[in-house]
Amino acid sequence: MKKLLTVVAILAAFTVNAQTNTFPASGSVGIGTTTPTAKLQVVDNNRNYYVNRAIPGSTTDNVTIDYLLLHEIYTSTLVPDQFVMGKITGVRGNTGAYNRKWTVEVNTASAYNTNKGTLISYNEPAKLVTLVYNSKNYLAVEIAKLASLYNFSFTGYANNETLLLVSGATVSNPQPFIPSDVVSISGIAATSGPSWTTNGWTKALKLNNGGAIEFTSLARSFGLGATGNQLYFFHANADGSGGANYFMMADGNNGNITIGGSTIPTNYKLTVEGTLGARRVKVQQGAWSDYVFHPDYQLPSLQEVESFVKTNRHLPDIPSEKEVKADGLDLGEFDSRLLKKVEELTLYIIELNKTVETLNKKVAVQEEIISKLSPAIPAVK
């Protein structure tokens, strides 16, 4: 009796819901809808879930970039809730082509005055863009200009979606979509963390302008990001932003690098705001001061040096205190100038030594003469 009542209850349930469900012997199945647009469509509280929903059309064979419109977006007019969350697949080339499967996973939404979206592509590059089509603004997937893609299908959740394939020739103003949300990846790196393997110079990870990667430790968070033409490392604030807490910045225009500062001077390849410690520093210097020892070198007289020092309060060819405070020191050039002074001082000492030796010889001769004359001179009492 209980089994009979159970069967009756099940039949009654199907009877009650028959007007909202469809289970044909062949074709598409609908739950919550009698007009499914996919092999399986589930509708619950206006929330649609599709399995292998076909997207008509194919891309242009290596002629132009194509776009898959996802849904309209907010620009200046408020929009109703619309989203596409799931996997989109396609088949590229003929049956003998390599790597034929094209797959992207999208998670995009526009509601009221906000646009959000992320995309993960497999096998080949794809990205989210905003564009104008038939005078309306859309969020779309940009498809690379390669062999034709066809047999598109979508599996996932969608609402007020477009899911229309269009040629690049029919759209205007395509721009990279810059998301405002933070992407978080967590796991144990040794066992379950993400990893990338690339062959040659390829983009394993790409960030749009203004994007950053945050590295979080127990004590402090750190970031790596780029904006404009600058790459920077920074202390992350509580919200993950960088503020002015920069460790290092690099300028993509000229390759200049700043450590410990928030600006990059244009006249130095490396700027360190603070103390630089090193065990060895090697400076490649093109010119050196050995010319001082050349026979043609005119060694300034000590009288000339004395006159210069009295007038300028520093040695010739050595920067003044004012110049050092204003412009700093060129270590290579300054070492060369110091060596020049040491070499000039060496020449002065050599000349002085010659003078001393000459005087010593004269003194020795005089002492010898005095020694010979001493016996002939009577002692003065």
XYZ file of C-alpha atoms in Angstrom:
381
model
C 0.000 0.000 0.000
C 2.875 2.397 0.905
C 4.638 1.661 -2.412
C 1.430 2.390 -4.305
C 0.983 5.723 -2.508
C 4.615 6.680 -3.312
C 4.141 5.982 -7.024
C 0.897 7.950 -7.010
C 2.656 10.906 -5.333
C 5.460 10.914 -7.918
C 2.995 10.764 -10.804
C 1.012 13.575 -9.245
C 4.143 15.723 -8.951
C 5.009 15.217 -12.616
C 1.397 15.984 -13.526
C 1.417 19.222 -11.543
C 4.744 20.348 -13.065
C 4.039 19.129 -16.583
C 3.169 22.625 -17.707
C 6.670 23.921 -16.699
C 8.841 20.917 -17.632
C 9.474 19.030 -20.854
C 11.076 15.591 -21.204
C 10.807 14.624 -24.883
C 12.033 11.278 -26.168
C 14.601 13.181 -28.220
C 15.788 16.778 -28.351
C 16.272 19.252 -25.515
C 15.169 18.818 -21.913
C 13.654 21.679 -19.953
C 13.145 21.938 -16.213
C 11.151 24.979 -15.243
C 10.631 25.783 -18.924
C 8.803 24.177 -21.827
C 10.978 25.857 -24.454
C 14.596 24.916 -23.631
C 17.304 26.554 -25.754
C 20.019 24.068 -24.772
C 20.335 20.302 -24.491
C 19.383 20.884 -20.854
C 17.984 24.133 -19.481
C 17.029 24.627 -15.852
C 15.037 27.726 -14.861
C 14.532 28.537 -11.199
C 13.465 31.976 -9.994
C 14.541 33.492 -13.338
C 17.989 31.935 -12.896
C 18.857 29.980 -16.036
C 21.326 27.112 -16.136
C 22.294 25.765 -19.568
C 24.103 22.610 -20.644
C 25.678 22.745 -24.129
C 23.674 25.726 -25.339
C 24.603 26.205 -28.990
C 25.975 29.576 -30.145
C 25.460 29.912 -33.924
C 28.109 31.047 -36.375
C 31.850 30.753 -36.899
C 34.813 33.118 -36.800
C 36.469 34.624 -39.856
C 39.360 32.451 -41.017
C 42.542 34.382 -40.142
C 41.086 37.594 -41.588
C 39.973 39.698 -38.643
C 39.522 39.536 -34.889
C 36.092 38.275 -33.864
C 34.083 38.886 -30.709
C 31.592 36.895 -28.673
C 29.127 39.313 -27.088
C 28.262 38.295 -23.512
C 25.810 40.954 -22.331
C 25.224 44.693 -22.267
C 27.093 46.794 -19.712
C 26.591 49.925 -17.677
C 28.046 53.095 -19.168
C 25.879 56.007 -18.068
C 22.421 54.429 -17.968
C 21.454 52.035 -15.169
C 21.058 48.432 -16.332
C 19.102 45.434 -14.993
C 20.819 42.346 -13.601
C 22.644 40.468 -16.361
C 25.454 37.956 -16.143
C 27.246 35.063 -17.829
C 29.009 32.552 -15.564
C 30.329 29.350 -17.076
C 32.377 27.693 -19.811
C 32.334 28.535 -23.510
C 33.880 26.086 -25.977
C 34.509 25.956 -29.696
C 36.327 23.838 -32.268
C 39.068 25.316 -34.471
C 40.260 24.166 -37.890
C 39.773 20.821 -39.589
C 39.923 17.340 -38.097
C 43.680 17.110 -38.664
C 44.495 20.381 -36.932
C 46.513 20.467 -33.719
C 44.972 21.679 -30.476
C 41.489 22.150 -31.904
C 39.581 22.798 -28.680
C 39.025 26.455 -27.742
C 37.853 26.983 -24.160
C 37.284 30.002 -21.939
C 35.706 30.315 -18.523
C 33.921 33.602 -17.860
C 32.420 35.158 -14.763
C 30.907 38.493 -15.766
C 28.050 40.621 -14.519
C 26.520 44.048 -15.013
C 23.865 45.358 -12.677
C 22.642 48.844 -11.826
C 25.848 50.925 -12.204
C 28.567 48.265 -11.870
C 30.466 46.053 -14.316
C 32.497 43.087 -13.122
C 34.226 40.277 -14.916
C 37.059 37.768 -15.079
C 38.171 35.381 -17.796
C 40.391 32.299 -17.897
C 41.451 31.063 -21.339
C 42.926 27.701 -22.274
C 45.149 26.647 -25.195
C 45.348 30.136 -26.738
C 44.972 33.818 -25.707
C 41.559 35.416 -25.197
C 40.534 38.472 -23.218
C 37.558 40.494 -22.042
C 36.867 43.750 -23.875
C 34.200 46.403 -23.988
C 32.892 47.499 -27.388
C 30.018 49.074 -29.251
C 27.754 46.968 -31.481
C 24.602 48.333 -33.086
C 24.931 51.466 -30.915
C 24.907 49.428 -27.688
C 27.766 48.821 -25.241
C 28.721 45.215 -24.566
C 31.162 43.112 -22.598
C 32.674 40.585 -24.993
C 35.340 37.916 -25.416
C 38.003 38.832 -27.989
C 38.915 35.818 -30.151
C 42.361 35.675 -31.771
C 42.722 35.966 -35.545
C 43.497 32.323 -36.353
C 41.827 29.449 -38.202
C 38.023 29.438 -38.074
C 36.231 28.484 -34.872
C 32.832 26.825 -35.019
C 30.502 24.595 -32.959
C 30.381 27.103 -30.100
C 28.493 26.081 -26.970
C 27.904 27.459 -23.488
C 27.426 25.631 -20.201
C 26.653 27.598 -17.059
C 24.429 30.276 -15.547
C 23.191 33.278 -17.530
C 20.615 36.034 -17.292
C 19.728 38.704 -19.870
C 22.641 37.328 -21.860
C 23.457 38.021 -25.517
C 25.872 35.200 -26.487
C 26.203 36.410 -30.059
C 29.238 35.912 -32.321
C 30.125 39.009 -34.374
C 32.935 40.017 -36.717
C 35.460 42.649 -35.730
C 34.446 44.631 -38.797
C 30.979 45.223 -37.314
C 32.042 46.646 -33.936
C 33.664 49.893 -32.842
C 35.898 51.115 -30.028
C 37.037 47.759 -28.596
C 38.899 48.410 -25.332
C 40.456 46.006 -22.783
C 38.124 45.491 -19.835
C 39.871 46.457 -16.597
C 38.239 44.665 -13.658
C 38.091 46.254 -10.227
C 37.910 43.000 -8.260
C 40.902 41.283 -6.649
C 41.766 37.792 -7.903
C 42.722 35.521 -4.999
C 44.557 32.195 -5.371
C 45.180 30.128 -2.253
C 46.634 26.726 -1.538
C 49.761 24.922 -0.406
C 52.355 25.545 -3.073
C 54.163 22.229 -2.568
C 51.045 20.127 -3.110
C 48.081 22.050 -4.437
C 49.223 25.535 -5.404
C 48.979 26.878 -8.951
C 51.889 26.552 -11.355
C 52.688 27.662 -14.894
C 54.925 26.053 -17.490
C 55.859 28.046 -20.569
C 58.038 27.416 -23.579
C 60.067 30.397 -24.742
C 58.920 33.982 -24.251
C 55.200 33.645 -23.531
C 52.740 35.418 -21.259
C 52.260 33.053 -18.324
C 50.419 35.790 -16.434
C 49.199 39.133 -17.758
C 47.924 42.106 -15.732
C 46.154 45.085 -17.225
C 47.222 48.667 -16.504
C 46.816 49.423 -12.800
C 46.642 45.756 -11.817
C 48.784 44.234 -9.081
C 49.633 40.929 -7.424
C 49.530 40.757 -3.626
C 51.727 38.427 -1.573
C 50.450 37.984 1.974
C 52.497 36.831 4.965
C 51.502 36.657 8.623
C 53.149 39.975 9.425
C 52.883 42.041 6.227
C 51.501 42.046 2.710
C 53.563 42.903 -0.342
C 52.608 43.749 -3.890
C 53.893 43.700 -7.456
C 52.088 45.821 -9.990
C 52.261 48.119 -12.980
C 50.658 51.367 -14.003
C 51.386 53.568 -16.986
C 54.997 52.815 -17.885
C 56.096 51.842 -14.371
C 56.614 48.498 -12.650
C 56.703 48.657 -8.856
C 57.116 46.609 -5.659
C 55.345 47.930 -2.576
C 54.067 47.406 0.959
C 50.377 46.604 0.553
C 47.846 48.503 2.630
C 44.968 46.777 4.383
C 42.891 46.968 1.196
C 45.716 45.540 -0.931
C 46.613 48.869 -2.547
C 50.125 50.218 -2.709
C 49.824 53.815 -1.571
C 53.257 55.443 -1.429
C 54.971 52.496 0.285
C 57.184 51.623 -2.646
C 60.215 49.343 -2.335
C 61.345 49.657 -5.932
C 60.078 51.223 -9.148
C 61.203 50.698 -12.745
C 60.469 52.958 -15.723
C 59.579 51.073 -18.894
C 60.525 54.015 -21.128
C 64.201 54.287 -20.196
C 64.887 51.355 -17.850
C 65.630 53.650 -14.886
C 65.154 52.087 -11.428
C 64.460 53.673 -8.038
C 64.875 51.822 -4.726
C 63.272 53.320 -1.631
C 61.659 56.250 -3.417
C 58.299 57.065 -4.980
C 59.624 58.896 -8.043
C 62.058 57.850 -10.768
C 64.614 60.508 -11.792
C 65.267 60.614 -15.526
C 69.006 61.302 -15.273
C 70.051 58.140 -13.374
C 69.763 54.472 -14.311
C 69.680 53.476 -10.609
C 68.584 55.707 -7.734
C 68.778 54.573 -4.098
C 66.958 56.678 -1.508
C 69.027 55.731 1.537
C 72.302 53.961 2.303
C 73.747 51.441 -0.141
C 75.881 48.656 1.347
C 78.127 46.410 -0.732
C 81.219 44.237 -0.310
C 82.615 45.370 -3.636
C 81.720 48.088 -6.129
C 83.281 48.006 -9.581
C 83.170 51.142 -11.735
C 84.122 50.864 -15.388
C 86.101 54.015 -16.182
C 87.061 54.966 -19.728
C 89.742 57.589 -18.935
C 92.395 57.399 -16.215
C 94.981 59.863 -14.919
C 98.221 58.101 -15.890
C 98.820 60.922 -18.389
C 100.286 62.846 -15.427
C 103.436 60.738 -15.774
C 103.793 61.503 -19.491
C 106.920 63.584 -20.278
C 104.777 66.248 -21.982
C 102.550 66.808 -18.942
C 102.865 70.316 -17.554
C 102.951 69.937 -13.786
C 101.579 73.085 -12.124
C 104.063 74.834 -9.893
C 103.438 74.855 -6.168
C 103.107 78.622 -6.392
C 100.235 78.180 -8.901
C 98.560 75.611 -6.653
C 98.930 77.874 -3.635
C 97.392 80.799 -5.503
C 94.427 78.675 -6.689
C 93.757 77.288 -3.209
C 93.828 80.751 -1.639
C 91.319 82.006 -4.215
C 88.941 79.014 -4.509
C 89.352 77.148 -1.205
C 89.698 73.770 -2.940
C 92.245 71.951 -5.103
C 92.309 72.416 -8.886
C 90.151 69.845 -10.795
C 88.377 68.864 -7.547
C 84.697 69.901 -7.152
C 83.873 72.446 -4.490
C 81.662 71.769 -1.477
C 78.830 73.695 -3.162
C 79.070 71.577 -6.320
C 79.073 68.307 -4.352
C 76.009 69.310 -2.349
C 74.142 70.282 -5.504
C 75.209 67.555 -7.947
C 76.722 64.736 -5.877
C 79.849 62.842 -6.894
C 80.674 60.789 -9.956
C 82.674 58.059 -8.203
C 84.601 56.954 -11.255
C 85.535 60.469 -12.323
C 86.247 61.559 -8.749
C 88.583 58.598 -8.151
C 90.401 59.507 -11.356
C 90.807 63.113 -10.188
C 91.981 62.040 -6.736
C 94.530 59.729 -8.339
C 95.653 62.640 -10.499
C 96.342 64.644 -7.342
C 98.205 61.694 -5.798
C 100.297 61.342 -8.958
C 101.015 65.088 -9.036
C 101.926 64.925 -5.345
C 104.244 62.016 -6.177
C 105.978 64.148 -8.818
C 106.310 67.014 -6.329
C 107.870 64.626 -3.800
C 110.244 63.240 -6.434
C 111.335 66.780 -7.353
C 111.623 67.681 -3.677
C 113.706 64.573 -3.068
C 116.030 65.554 -5.903
C 116.392 69.002 -4.381
C 117.113 67.482 -0.971
C 119.724 65.141 -2.460
C 121.392 68.081 -4.234
C 121.424 70.073 -1.005
C 122.806 67.094 0.889
C 125.638 66.797 -1.623
C 126.405 70.506 -1.253
C 126.335 70.210 2.511
C 128.683 67.223 2.338
C 131.133 69.165 0.156
C 130.982 72.145 2.490
C 131.529 69.957 5.519
C 134.551 68.397 3.830
C 136.007 71.845 3.068
C 135.368 73.012 6.605
C 137.011 69.873 7.922
C 140.149 70.553 5.886
C 140.266 74.231 6.829
C 139.706 73.735 10.532
C 143.357 72.841 11.476
C 144.692 75.949 9.728
C 142.376 78.297 11.585
C 143.649 79.212 15.029
C 141.273 78.768 17.813
C 139.535 81.945 18.804
C 139.856 82.662 22.468
